[in-house]
XYZ file of N, CA, C and O in Angstrom:
872
model
N 0.630 -86.849 26.866
C -1.329 -86.324 27.109
C -1.345 -87.287 26.463
O -2.226 -87.083 25.323
N -2.769 -88.176 27.019
C -4.103 -89.615 26.747
C -5.182 -88.010 26.363
O -5.150 -86.888 26.611
N -6.063 -89.064 25.746
C -7.212 -88.208 25.477
C -8.027 -87.590 26.717
O -8.142 -86.105 26.774
N -8.356 -87.585 27.354
C -8.814 -87.273 28.805
C -8.318 -86.349 29.542
O -8.567 -85.255 30.083
N -6.802 -86.249 29.472
C -6.074 -85.098 29.920
C -6.087 -84.491 29.217
O -6.341 -82.980 29.661
N -6.589 -84.026 28.228
C -6.143 -82.819 26.952
C -7.217 -82.029 26.968
O -7.582 -81.259 27.556
N -8.891 -83.340 27.090
C -10.266 -83.038 27.699
C -9.839 -82.074 28.257
O -10.766 -80.895 28.626
N -9.575 -82.765 30.049
C -9.771 -81.958 30.983
C -8.967 -80.389 30.895
O -9.278 -79.080 31.671
N -8.256 -79.876 30.403
C -7.432 -78.725 30.045
C -7.626 -78.210 29.171
O -7.848 -76.826 29.517
N -8.591 -78.564 28.324
C -8.943 -77.421 27.267
C -10.324 -77.381 27.860
O -10.778 -76.121 27.798
N -10.923 -78.011 29.090
C -11.973 -77.767 29.571
C -12.232 -76.445 30.891
O -12.999 -75.862 30.606
N -10.817 -76.337 30.904
C -10.291 -75.584 31.918
C -9.846 -74.043 31.411
O -10.488 -73.324 31.677
N -9.601 -73.947 30.377
C -9.558 -72.996 29.390
C -11.033 -72.501 28.625
O -11.037 -71.324 28.719
N -11.296 -73.340 28.562
C -13.022 -73.041 28.052
C -13.505 -72.175 29.210
O -14.124 -71.402 29.048
N -13.440 -72.939 30.693
C -14.532 -72.355 31.114
C -13.518 -70.770 31.588
O -14.679 -69.706 32.198
N -12.482 -70.708 31.841
C -12.052 -69.072 32.559
C -12.020 -68.739 31.371
O -12.774 -67.197 32.390
N -11.896 -69.015 29.800
C -12.615 -67.793 29.127
C -14.397 -67.263 29.368
O -14.311 -66.110 29.470
N -15.062 -68.707 29.282
C -16.479 -67.980 29.554
C -16.664 -66.760 30.796
O -17.498 -66.089 31.404
N -15.671 -68.010 32.177
C -16.318 -67.060 33.302
C -15.291 -65.586 33.308
O -16.319 -64.669 33.745
N -14.522 -65.459 32.577
C -14.009 -64.057 32.541
C -14.693 -63.128 31.552
O -14.421 -61.295 32.143
N -14.965 -63.535 30.437
C -16.081 -62.955 29.821
C -17.059 -62.293 30.821
O -17.362 -60.870 30.693
N -17.517 -63.070 31.355
C -19.133 -62.994 32.630
C -18.485 -61.679 33.539
O -19.172 -60.422 33.773
N -17.094 -61.357 34.244
C -16.292 -60.829 34.888
C -16.311 -59.454 34.182
O -16.072 -57.884 34.649
N -16.341 -59.237 32.869
C -16.851 -57.586 32.508
C -18.106 -57.380 31.915
O -18.613 -56.917 30.786
N -19.080 -58.238 32.628
C -20.501 -57.729 32.407
C -20.884 -56.987 33.433
O -20.260 -56.705 34.850
N -22.152 -55.798 33.798
C -22.075 -55.252 34.632
C -22.472 -56.228 36.099
O -23.218 -57.076 35.680
N -22.071 -55.689 37.044
C -21.593 -56.919 38.132
C -23.188 -57.484 38.435
O -24.196 -56.104 38.944
N -23.631 -58.523 38.789
C -24.925 -59.175 38.508
C -23.835 -60.011 40.184
O -22.751 -60.763 40.710
N -25.037 -60.903 40.820
C -24.251 -61.559 42.271
C -23.870 -62.860 41.955
O -22.510 -63.424 42.303
N -24.264 -63.693 40.406
C -23.828 -64.486 39.720
C -22.054 -64.372 39.358
O -21.143 -64.967 39.041
N -21.385 -63.184 39.890
C -19.945 -62.871 39.008
C -19.217 -63.254 40.680
O -17.835 -63.642 39.870
N -19.376 -63.924 42.084
C -18.676 -64.400 42.554
C -18.673 -65.898 42.363
O -18.043 -66.360 42.444
N -19.719 -66.123 41.555
C -19.742 -67.765 40.979
C -18.527 -68.050 39.910
O -17.662 -68.733 40.070
N -18.803 -67.219 39.158
C -17.574 -66.832 38.066
C -15.974 -67.049 39.057
O -15.082 -67.362 38.364
N -15.768 -65.921 39.506
C -14.584 -65.796 40.678
C -14.442 -67.093 40.901
O -13.003 -67.550 40.839
N -15.545 -67.720 41.343
C -14.635 -69.136 42.106
C -14.913 -70.280 41.057
O -13.474 -70.902 41.174
N -15.536 -70.159 40.361
C -15.238 -71.258 38.739
C -13.531 -70.419 37.864
O -12.355 -71.487 38.175
N -13.091 -69.375 38.044
C -12.141 -68.380 37.870
C -11.146 -69.284 38.346
O -9.673 -69.920 37.870
N -10.975 -69.419 39.378
C -10.111 -69.685 41.202
C -9.658 -70.923 40.788
O -8.624 -71.561 40.467
N -10.734 -72.062 40.852
C -10.474 -73.397 39.955
C -9.564 -73.809 39.591
O -8.981 -74.147 39.189
N -9.697 -73.479 38.293
C -9.467 -73.692 36.664
C -8.335 -73.343 36.068
O -7.365 -73.551 36.090
N -8.341 -71.726 36.951
C -6.358 -70.964 36.937
C -5.600 -72.101 38.057
O -4.723 -72.729 37.193
N -6.015 -72.521 38.636
C -5.346 -73.273 39.306
C -5.161 -74.901 38.601
O -3.843 -74.717 38.912
N -6.074 -75.322 38.118
C -5.938 -76.518 37.321
C -4.479 -76.320 36.409
O -4.177 -77.728 35.775
N -4.619 -75.326 36.290
C -3.588 -75.114 34.904
C -2.237 -74.645 35.376
O -1.878 -74.091 34.586
N -2.220 -74.202 36.989
C -0.956 -73.707 37.430
C -0.951 -72.286 36.602
O 0.207 -71.846 36.762
N -2.225 -71.533 36.594
C -1.332 -70.028 36.254
C -0.759 -69.181 38.045
O -1.513 -69.430 38.674
N 0.014 -68.320 36.880
C -0.249 -67.531 38.379
C -1.946 -66.555 37.579
O -1.403 -65.719 39.244
N -2.178 -66.611 37.203
C -3.199 -65.350 37.080
C -4.911 -65.912 38.395
O -5.372 -65.175 39.005
N -4.208 -67.462 39.263
C -4.683 -67.671 39.824
C -4.879 -66.697 41.524
O -6.001 -66.577 41.842
N -3.840 -66.344 41.975
C -3.449 -65.461 42.279
C -4.099 -64.027 42.746
O -4.843 -63.814 43.900
N -4.384 -63.192 41.318
C -4.963 -62.522 41.951
C -6.372 -62.714 42.255
O -7.636 -61.332 42.864
N -7.048 -63.698 41.634
C -9.041 -63.952 41.592
C -9.128 -64.102 43.325
O -9.673 -64.176 43.574
N -7.827 -64.869 44.186
C -7.815 -65.873 45.117
C -7.776 -64.391 45.912
O -8.844 -64.055 46.717
N -7.510 -63.558 45.807
C -6.625 -61.992 46.104
C -8.616 -61.375 46.068
O -9.175 -60.932 47.658
N -9.385 -61.710 44.867
C -10.675 -60.713 44.800
C -11.726 -62.150 45.567
O -13.086 -61.186 46.567
N -11.335 -63.346 46.305
C -12.198 -63.599 46.585
C -12.160 -63.668 48.448
O -12.761 -64.136 49.305
N -10.616 -63.953 48.523
C -10.227 -63.753 50.467
C -10.017 -62.904 50.828
O -10.465 -62.661 52.447
N -9.869 -61.591 50.326
C -8.566 -60.295 50.918
C -10.004 -59.906 51.401
O -11.144 -58.948 50.471
N -10.340 -59.076 52.666
C -11.379 -58.243 53.079
C -11.269 -56.780 51.994
O -12.812 -56.413 52.214
N -9.830 -56.431 51.334
C -10.529 -54.944 50.899
C -11.064 -54.985 49.728
O -11.567 -54.511 48.977
N -11.028 -56.862 49.196
C -11.921 -56.802 47.928
C -13.238 -57.445 47.888
O -13.923 -57.540 46.925
N -14.153 -57.099 49.142
C -15.240 -57.859 49.457
C -15.918 -56.651 49.188
O -17.085 -55.908 50.235
N -16.036 -56.608 48.340
C -17.180 -54.405 47.498
C -18.266 -54.988 47.599
O -18.549 -56.441 47.389
N -19.630 -54.785 47.540
C -20.692 -54.529 47.793
C -21.065 -54.618 46.721
O -20.147 -53.826 45.347
N -22.271 -54.960 46.251
C -22.598 -55.170 44.503
C -22.429 -53.669 44.290
O -21.733 -53.954 42.800
N -23.264 -52.530 45.056
C -23.751 -51.316 44.112
C -22.492 -50.921 43.529
O -22.020 -50.381 42.916
N -21.092 -51.075 45.315
C -20.169 -50.192 44.764
C -19.315 -51.037 43.704
O -18.684 -50.278 42.594
N -19.391 -51.847 43.203
C -19.126 -52.377 41.698
C -19.512 -52.301 40.713
O -19.059 -51.648 39.552
N -20.805 -52.299 40.900
C -21.478 -51.352 39.655
C -21.683 -50.470 39.297
O -21.105 -49.500 38.432
N -21.077 -49.505 40.418
C -20.603 -48.255 40.351
C -18.857 -47.397 39.396
O -18.953 -47.402 38.288
N -18.128 -48.992 39.922
C -17.093 -48.627 39.506
C -16.644 -48.814 38.419
O -16.082 -48.893 37.117
N -17.336 -50.303 37.698
C -17.515 -51.085 36.101
C -18.215 -49.670 35.379
O -17.765 -49.411 34.101
N -19.589 -49.174 35.710
C -19.791 -48.026 34.987
C -18.641 -46.864 34.518
O -18.418 -46.556 33.849
N -18.083 -46.723 35.555
C -17.669 -45.408 35.891
C -16.155 -45.531 34.367
O -15.179 -45.200 33.628
N -15.272 -47.076 34.476
C -14.125 -47.822 33.566
C -14.507 -47.658 32.844
O -13.418 -47.531 31.658
N -15.708 -48.498 32.305
C -16.006 -49.404 31.179
C -17.019 -48.589 30.692
O -17.425 -48.366 29.174
N -18.095 -47.560 31.054
C -18.867 -47.588 30.439
C -19.131 -45.822 30.033
O -19.519 -45.560 28.984
N -19.001 -45.084 31.070
C -18.985 -43.987 30.822
C -19.677 -42.952 31.376
O -20.206 -43.614 32.861
N -20.601 -42.098 31.118
C -20.631 -41.547 30.219
C -19.844 -40.247 29.332
O -19.220 -40.096 28.565
N -19.137 -39.801 30.673
C -18.330 -38.313 30.996
C -17.202 -38.780 29.871
O -16.181 -37.786 30.084
N -16.517 -39.746 30.550
C -15.315 -40.204 30.509
C -14.791 -42.230 30.523
O -15.809 -42.220 30.661
N -14.012 -41.998 29.697
C -13.513 -43.340 29.631
C -12.916 -43.908 30.301
O -11.455 -44.169 28.965
N -11.589 -44.156 31.090
C -10.579 -44.428 31.408
C -10.706 -45.803 30.933
O -9.024 -45.985 30.969
N -11.377 -46.478 30.502
C -10.610 -48.059 30.474
C -11.519 -48.525 29.116
O -12.510 -49.364 29.356
N -11.205 -48.057 27.946
C -12.597 -48.216 26.381
C -12.121 -49.654 26.900
O -11.422 -50.393 26.339
N -12.948 -50.599 26.816
C -13.012 -52.134 26.501
C -13.290 -52.716 25.598
O -13.556 -53.926 24.577
N -12.980 -52.071 24.007
C -13.000 -52.086 22.300
C -11.321 -52.402 22.033
O -10.662 -51.522 21.845
N -11.226 -53.525 21.594
C -9.786 -53.927 20.662
C -9.474 -52.565 19.849
O -8.217 -52.125 19.563
N -10.498 -52.326 19.010
C -9.686 -51.187 18.180
C -9.129 -49.914 18.646
O -8.713 -49.220 18.294
N -9.935 -49.172 19.705
C -9.493 -48.315 20.228
C -7.615 -48.170 20.751
O -6.843 -47.201 20.294
N -7.830 -49.563 20.930
C -5.863 -49.873 21.423
C -5.330 -50.883 19.818
O -3.856 -50.161 19.652
N -6.003 -51.028 19.639
C -5.742 -51.592 17.543
C -4.928 -50.443 16.371
O -4.031 -50.258 16.033
N -6.056 -49.629 16.406
C -6.376 -48.976 15.505
C -5.162 -47.143 15.788
O -5.410 -46.705 17.114
N -4.745 -46.895 14.713
C -3.964 -45.962 15.113
C -4.417 -44.701 15.298
O -4.259 -43.181 16.426
N -5.936 -44.342 14.947
C -6.781 -43.628 15.160
C -7.245 -43.693 16.770
O -8.051 -42.691 17.479
N -6.869 -45.168 17.488
C -7.845 -44.969 18.589
C -9.491 -44.906 18.489
O -10.134 -44.312 19.291
N -10.130 -45.676 17.547
C -11.539 -45.197 16.761
C -12.014 -46.380 17.225
O -11.442 -47.744 17.511
N -13.124 -46.012 17.608
C -13.840 -47.375 17.756
C -14.935 -47.933 16.209
O -15.139 -47.199 15.512
N -15.334 -49.156 16.028
C -15.516 -50.032 14.857
C -14.524 -49.407 13.388
O -14.754 -48.903 12.727
N -13.168 -49.823 14.161
C -12.146 -50.093 12.521
C -12.333 -51.066 12.095
O -12.893 -51.705 12.079
N -11.449 -50.657 10.840
C -11.000 -52.439 10.524
C -10.554 -53.026 11.205
O -11.821 -54.536 10.933
N -10.414 -53.332 12.183
C -9.969 -54.459 13.391
C -11.125 -55.026 13.226
O -11.475 -56.344 13.579
N -12.345 -53.901 13.918
C -13.550 -54.437 14.427
C -14.267 -55.678 13.254
O -15.206 -56.625 13.394
N -13.777 -55.205 12.304
C -14.705 -55.770 11.057
C -14.322 -56.602 10.517
O -15.197 -57.745 10.914
N -12.954 -56.985 11.163
C -12.177 -58.504 10.907
C -12.837 -59.019 12.075
O -13.137 -60.381 11.945
N -13.032 -58.946 13.062
C -13.310 -59.290 13.878
C -14.652 -59.697 14.042
O -15.222 -61.208 13.788
N -15.889 -59.603 13.625
C -16.969 -59.561 13.517
C -17.044 -60.553 11.880
O -17.882 -61.269 11.994
N -16.341 -60.355 11.280
C -16.436 -61.368 10.102
C -15.828 -62.837 10.257
O -16.264 -63.651 10.192
N -14.688 -62.748 11.527
C -14.644 -64.190 12.018
C -15.485 -65.017 12.738
O -15.993 -66.172 12.787
N -16.722 -64.134 13.568
C -17.815 -63.862 14.018
C -19.089 -65.150 13.266
O -19.259 -66.479 12.804
N -18.811 -64.304 11.728
C -20.135 -65.067 10.634
C -19.557 -66.098 10.112
O -20.348 -66.732 10.000
N -17.782 -66.151 9.993
C -18.050 -67.645 9.561
C -18.045 -68.488 10.253
O -18.105 -69.883 9.292
N -18.189 -68.880 11.609
C -18.896 -69.528 12.394
C -20.583 -69.527 12.325
O -21.334 -70.047 13.126
N -20.909 -68.662 11.589
C -22.241 -68.358 11.995
C -22.584 -67.608 13.328
O -23.906 -68.417 13.366
N -21.728 -67.423 14.032
C -22.646 -66.304 14.960
C -22.702 -64.420 14.614
O -22.063 -64.273 13.818
N -23.606 -64.428 15.328
C -23.506 -62.996 15.305
C -24.250 -61.835 17.010
O -24.369 -62.787 17.912
N -23.986 -61.621 17.003
C -23.713 -60.055 18.244
C -25.373 -60.190 18.925
O -26.411 -60.273 17.854
N -26.086 -60.619 19.594
C -27.077 -61.112 20.237
C -27.884 -60.008 20.348
O -26.657 -58.800 20.379
N -29.157 -59.844 20.499
C -29.784 -58.159 20.168
C -29.593 -57.905 21.922
O -30.905 -56.739 21.717
N -29.783 -58.661 22.453
C -29.232 -58.084 23.509
C -28.643 -57.736 24.592
O -27.864 -57.493 25.328
N -26.809 -57.897 23.819
C -25.611 -56.919 24.237
C -25.656 -55.747 22.815
O -25.543 -55.555 21.865
N -25.394 -54.788 23.704
C -25.689 -53.981 23.326
C -24.506 -52.947 22.952
O -24.168 -51.638 23.551
N -23.659 -53.631 23.080
C -21.965 -53.321 22.230
C -21.180 -54.209 21.027
O -22.333 -54.384 19.873
N -20.527 -53.199 20.643
C -19.638 -53.229 19.034
C -19.175 -55.198 19.677
O -18.534 -55.241 20.602
N -19.308 -55.658 17.942
C -17.517 -57.268 18.091
C -16.783 -57.105 18.281
O -16.715 -58.400 18.915
N -16.098 -56.123 18.665
C -14.687 -55.940 19.176
C -14.652 -55.925 21.209
O -13.813 -55.592 21.693
N -15.471 -55.926 21.788
C -15.854 -55.636 23.071
C -14.966 -56.585 23.961
O -15.430 -58.236 23.111
N -14.313 -56.859 25.613
C -14.041 -57.556 25.423
C -15.082 -59.050 26.088
O -14.000 -59.800 25.508
N -15.767 -58.623 26.130
C -16.802 -60.202 26.566
C -16.925 -60.379 25.178
O -16.855 -61.806 25.583
N -17.781 -59.981 24.201
C -17.332 -60.430 23.296
C -16.437 -60.987 22.327
O -16.432 -62.947 22.309
N -15.764 -61.171 22.700
C -13.659 -61.379 21.904
C -13.866 -62.790 22.805
O -12.667 -63.962 23.016
N -13.611 -62.683 23.932
C -13.530 -64.182 25.290
C -14.123 -64.595 24.709
O -14.131 -66.412 25.241
N -15.292 -64.363 24.809
C -16.551 -65.200 24.279
C -16.493 -66.454 23.234
O -16.911 -67.451 23.228
N -15.934 -65.855 22.287
C -15.581 -66.449 20.769
C -14.776 -66.906 21.447
O -14.862 -68.462 20.714
N -13.595 -66.367 21.722
C -12.219 -67.282 22.789
C -13.117 -69.025 23.210
O -12.622 -70.077 23.010
N -14.167 -68.774 24.265
C -14.951 -69.381 24.717
C -15.458 -71.087 23.328
O -15.584 -71.851 24.025
N -16.328 -70.086 22.575
C -16.944 -70.957 22.129
C -15.738 -71.777 20.953
O -16.430 -73.150 20.189
N -14.441 -71.316 20.968
C -13.547 -72.231 19.290
C -13.171 -73.257 20.486
O -12.930 -74.436 19.441
N -12.767 -73.039 21.478
C -12.572 -74.045 22.817
C -13.515 -74.565 22.871
O -13.118 -76.722 22.662
N -14.942 -74.367 22.723
C -15.197 -75.653 23.020
C -15.851 -76.776 21.376
O -16.237 -77.640 21.574
N -16.418 -75.826 20.471
C -15.876 -77.028 19.364
C -14.737 -77.300 19.016
O -14.690 -78.930 19.057
N -12.870 -77.104 19.885
C -12.328 -78.180 20.289
C -13.150 -79.230 20.772
O -12.381 -80.693 20.303
N -13.167 -78.830 21.998
C -13.652 -80.446 22.334
C -14.250 -81.573 21.840
O -14.284 -82.265 22.227
N -15.435 -80.616 21.666
C -16.436 -81.483 20.956
C -15.794 -82.111 19.407
O -16.368 -83.611 19.302
N -15.009 -81.396 19.029
C -14.288 -82.477 18.182
C -13.367 -83.415 18.444
O -13.173 -84.712 17.740
N -12.407 -82.907 19.645
C -11.646 -84.279 20.272
C -12.675 -85.377 20.738
O -12.316 -86.845 20.480
N -13.515 -85.649 21.687
C -14.454 -86.004 21.936
C -14.765 -86.793 20.347
O -15.444 -88.536 20.969
N -15.037 -86.422 19.050
C -15.618 -87.155 18.404
C -14.544 -88.077 17.472
O -14.793 -88.698 16.271
N -13.506 -87.463 18.483
C -12.413 -88.734 17.237
C -12.301 -87.647 16.222
O -11.934 -88.862 14.919
N -12.045 -86.395 15.579
C -11.688 -85.793 14.840
C -10.997 -84.801 14.944
O -10.750 -83.766 14.939
N -9.205 -85.699 14.941
C -8.369 -84.568 15.361
C -8.218 -83.520 14.111
O -7.560 -81.977 14.218
N -8.304 -83.688 13.215
C -8.477 -82.230 11.982
C -8.695 -81.488 12.296
O -8.694 -80.009 12.241
N -10.564 -82.030 12.569
C -11.108 -80.850 13.359
C -10.349 -79.404 14.386
O -10.704 -78.828 14.167
N -10.342 -80.685 15.134
C -9.670 -79.660 16.231
C -8.745 -79.260 16.513
O -8.222 -78.036 16.684
N -7.833 -79.735 15.158
C -6.632 -78.892 14.835
C -6.908 -77.540 14.271
O -6.581 -76.586 14.539
N -8.031 -77.800 13.163
C -8.444 -76.470 12.934
C -9.135 -75.605 14.112
O -9.026 -73.929 13.734
N -10.001 -75.798 14.416
C -10.178 -74.991 16.200
C -9.192 -74.271 16.730
O -9.608 -73.193 17.266
N -8.525 -75.459 16.843
C -6.763 -74.630 17.652
C -6.341 -73.803 16.746
O -5.467 -72.124 17.202
N -5.995 -73.737 15.604
C -5.187 -72.411 15.049
C -5.887 -71.599 14.411
O -6.224 -70.977 14.830
N -7.473 -71.571 15.113
C -8.397 -70.707 14.184
C -8.380 -69.524 15.884
O -8.091 -68.373 15.933
N -8.489 -70.200 17.123
C -7.926 -69.877 18.279
C -6.714 -69.126 18.826
O -6.047 -67.975 19.118
N -5.162 -69.430 18.151
C -4.447 -69.208 17.481
C -4.234 -68.011 16.899
O -3.939 -66.667 17.286
N -4.872 -67.764 15.571
C -5.246 -66.652 14.444
C -5.736 -65.220 15.428
O -5.333 -64.728 15.665
N -6.803 -65.877 15.929
C -7.846 -65.266 16.874
C -7.062 -64.221 18.202
O -6.642 -62.875 18.057
N -6.251 -65.236 18.973
C -5.709 -64.165 19.647
C -4.412 -63.456 19.313
O -3.461 -62.173 19.914
N -3.314 -63.994 18.085
C -2.400 -63.492 17.784
C -2.966 -61.282 16.908
O -1.825 -60.832 17.134
N -4.027 -61.641 15.901
C -4.217 -60.916 15.469
C -5.148 -59.882 16.722
O -5.400 -58.736 15.925
N -5.464 -60.411 17.681
C -6.611 -59.238 18.419
C -6.316 -59.631 19.626
O -5.521 -58.787 20.408
N -6.962 -60.521 20.857
C -6.416 -60.530 21.809
C -4.798 -60.296 22.945
O -4.587 -59.419 23.219
N -4.038 -60.747 22.224
C -2.251 -60.851 22.502
C -1.868 -59.190 21.511
O -0.931 -58.953 22.205
N -3.522 -58.303 21.515
C -2.612 -57.172 20.613
C -3.026 -56.507 21.987
O -2.062 -55.200 22.423
N -4.166 -56.901 21.900
C -4.566 -55.366 22.792
C -5.364 -55.500 24.224
O -5.211 -54.177 24.925
N -5.162 -56.579 24.404
C -5.494 -57.283 26.263
C -4.091 -56.292 27.255
O -4.887 -55.846 27.739
N -2.675 -56.404 26.431
C -2.140 -55.826 27.399
C -1.829 -54.114 27.908
O -2.546 -53.663 28.748
N -2.615 -53.334 27.143
C -2.837 -52.066 26.740
C -3.517 -51.382 27.431
O -4.289 -50.640 28.586
N -5.505 -52.355 27.228
C -6.383 -52.073 28.487
C -6.348 -52.485 29.218
O -6.558 -51.923 30.357
N -5.984 -53.633 29.589
C -5.394 -53.759 31.229
C -4.374 -52.764 31.880
O -4.503 -52.985 33.456
N -3.701 -52.448 31.487
C -2.770 -51.418 32.057
C -3.169 -50.433 32.450
O -3.420 -49.733 33.322
N -4.636 -49.932 31.489
C -5.298 -49.097 31.861
C -6.452 -48.833 32.731
O -6.773 -48.146 33.736
N -7.103 -49.958 33.035
C -7.781 -50.720 34.197
C -7.130 -50.700 35.584
O -7.096 -49.859 36.021
N -5.421 -50.945 35.536
C -4.947 -50.915 36.276
C -4.409 -49.665 36.937
O -4.366 -49.155 38.122
N -4.497 -48.812 35.954
C -3.889 -47.358 36.166
C -4.917 -46.401 36.264
O -4.872 -45.458 38.121
N -6.376 -46.510 37.005
C -7.251 -46.201 36.384
C -8.595 -46.370 37.727
O -9.340 -45.795 38.311
N -8.217 -48.184 38.116
C -9.143 -48.265 38.987
C -9.320 -47.729 40.828
O -7.699 -47.677 40.893
N -10.624 -47.814 40.373
C -10.372 -46.663 42.294
C -10.887 -47.935 43.192
O -10.259 -47.122 44.452
N -10.966 -49.641 42.721
C -11.022 -49.884 43.748
C -9.940 -51.512 43.214
O -9.918 -52.028 42.104
N -9.717 -52.420 44.969
C -8.545 -53.436 44.276
C -8.978 -54.359 42.994
O -8.317 -55.104 42.695
N -10.573 -54.322 43.448
C -11.188 -55.497 42.632
C -11.354 -55.554 41.452
O -10.658 -56.750 40.523
N -11.194 -54.377 40.582
C -11.063 -54.304 39.223
C -9.719 -54.807 38.948
O -9.308 -54.766 37.802
N -8.874 -53.894 40.020
C -7.088 -53.795 39.645
C -6.700 -55.424 39.877
O -5.917 -55.861 38.915
N -6.979 -55.964 40.069
C -6.697 -57.841 40.217
C -7.630 -58.383 39.391
O -6.958 -59.106 38.714
N -8.608 -57.765 38.670
C -9.497 -59.135 37.569
C -8.193 -57.939 36.641
O -8.343 -59.435 35.405
N -8.167 -57.497 35.871
C -6.888 -57.407 34.794
C -6.241 -57.547 35.036
O -5.255 -57.945 33.866
N -5.219 -57.694 36.007
C -3.568 -58.580 36.671
C -4.160 -59.624 36.558
O -3.201 -60.068 35.215
N -5.258 -60.294 36.909
C -5.168 -61.632 36.032
C -5.761 -62.404 34.302
O -5.422 -63.501 34.265
N -6.496 -61.118 34.229
C -6.268 -61.303 32.596
C -5.490 -61.359 32.144
O -5.029 -61.840 30.870
N -4.528 -60.251 32.400
C -3.721 -59.692 31.137
C -2.265 -61.075 31.495
O -2.088 -61.299 30.668
N -2.311 -61.715 32.742
C -1.501 -62.577 32.856
C -1.891 -64.135 31.878
O -1.041 -64.430 31.592
N -3.873 -64.292 32.507
C -3.628 -65.694 31.568
C -4.190 -65.326 30.262
O -2.954 -66.414 29.641
N -4.105 -63.923 29.750
C -3.595 -64.149 28.220
C -2.714 -64.227 27.725
O -2.079 -65.058 26.796
N -1.404 -63.537 28.598
C -0.047 -64.046 27.485
C 0.286 -65.584 28.264
O 0.833 -66.097 27.407
N 0.381 -65.727 29.380
C -0.219 -67.739 29.393
C 0.063 -68.541 28.194
O -0.445 -69.276 27.411
N -2.078 -68.036 27.621
C -2.644 -68.907 27.324
C -1.462 -68.854 25.457
O -2.148 -69.559 24.615
N -1.151 -67.337 25.574
C -1.083 -67.715 23.803
C 0.337 -67.759 23.674
O 0.483 -69.008 22.560
N 1.073 -68.018 24.736
C 2.654 -69.072 24.998
C 2.263 -70.200 24.653
O 2.709 -71.741 23.725
N 0.862 -70.766 25.179
C 0.070 -72.222 24.838
C -0.196 -72.626 23.981
O 0.344 -73.445 23.118
N -0.410 -71.711 23.249
C -1.267 -72.274 21.968
C 0.102 -72.106 20.760
O -0.198 -72.524 19.522
N 0.905 -71.503 21.207
C 1.904 -71.786 19.297
C 2.491 -73.060 20.124
O 3.183 -73.675 18.824
N 1.818 -74.387 20.986
C 2.252 -75.740 20.866
C 1.508 -76.201 20.268
O 0.874 -76.954 20.213
N -0.107 -75.440 19.534
C -1.220 -76.194 18.542
C -0.849 -77.635 17.993
O -1.748 -78.075 18.157
N 0.326 -77.391 17.510
C 0.301 -78.341 16.120
C 0.048 -79.772 17.103
O 0.244 -80.838 16.625
N 1.331 -79.352 18.149
C 1.824 -80.777 19.271
C 0.624 -81.049 19.719
O 0.413 -82.754 19.282
N -0.531 -80.196 20.372
C -1.592 -80.365 21.207
C -2.226 -81.642 19.898
O -2.957 -83.039 20.175
N -2.476 -80.764 19.173
C -3.649 -81.437 17.814
C -2.898 -82.727 17.631
O -4.092 -83.584 17.294
N -1.947 -83.225 17.637
C -1.826 -84.373 17.142
C -2.076 -85.387 18.252
O -1.239 -87.305 17.967
N -2.204 -85.211 19.494
C -1.613 -86.448 20.527
C -3.035 -87.470 20.827
O -4.258 -86.780 20.122
N -2.980 -88.316 20.409
C -3.935 -89.028 20.748
C -4.548 -90.297 19.592
O -5.308 -90.664 19.945
């Protein structure tokens, strides 16, 4: 695979992570732009997740109005009375199913190792799904930057960080989280978002197993 194709592939991964992260925020009109990006980039990677996003964009029963999406988002992921699908890694990783456990501290340390901190406008803990997906976006961005700068060792390092974060966090808890969303979602919109997330995370984990092969190309 030549450099141009590698950059194109990694850019697709980068955009998918960013758009997925945005879909787990309280919905605004821009969510439909993110879904269009997801559809395009997942299709570019021949991902099975694209079919679920396409349903969200094209099927009549997926065309929920924004207010309904906001109500369902709040019920699933915020509460206040119950939380059917907690969007926090530690709830699924920690034996006590608690927020801000050791796994949360590990996530925060990884952010800090890159000079990153949680924005004051982001009122969530470090292992919220949006923050973790955005961290993968950041690592992929840095990988692409290194490739374009003809720095293959730095690109390989970024890939290894992605693989490690996947192995220790995303690949552990995203399957259980998405199962909760699929079980408790009251509308197909979030059920299909969860299915797309689960499929893509599994596919990307398998892809990153070839990290050393990718990093040595070109």
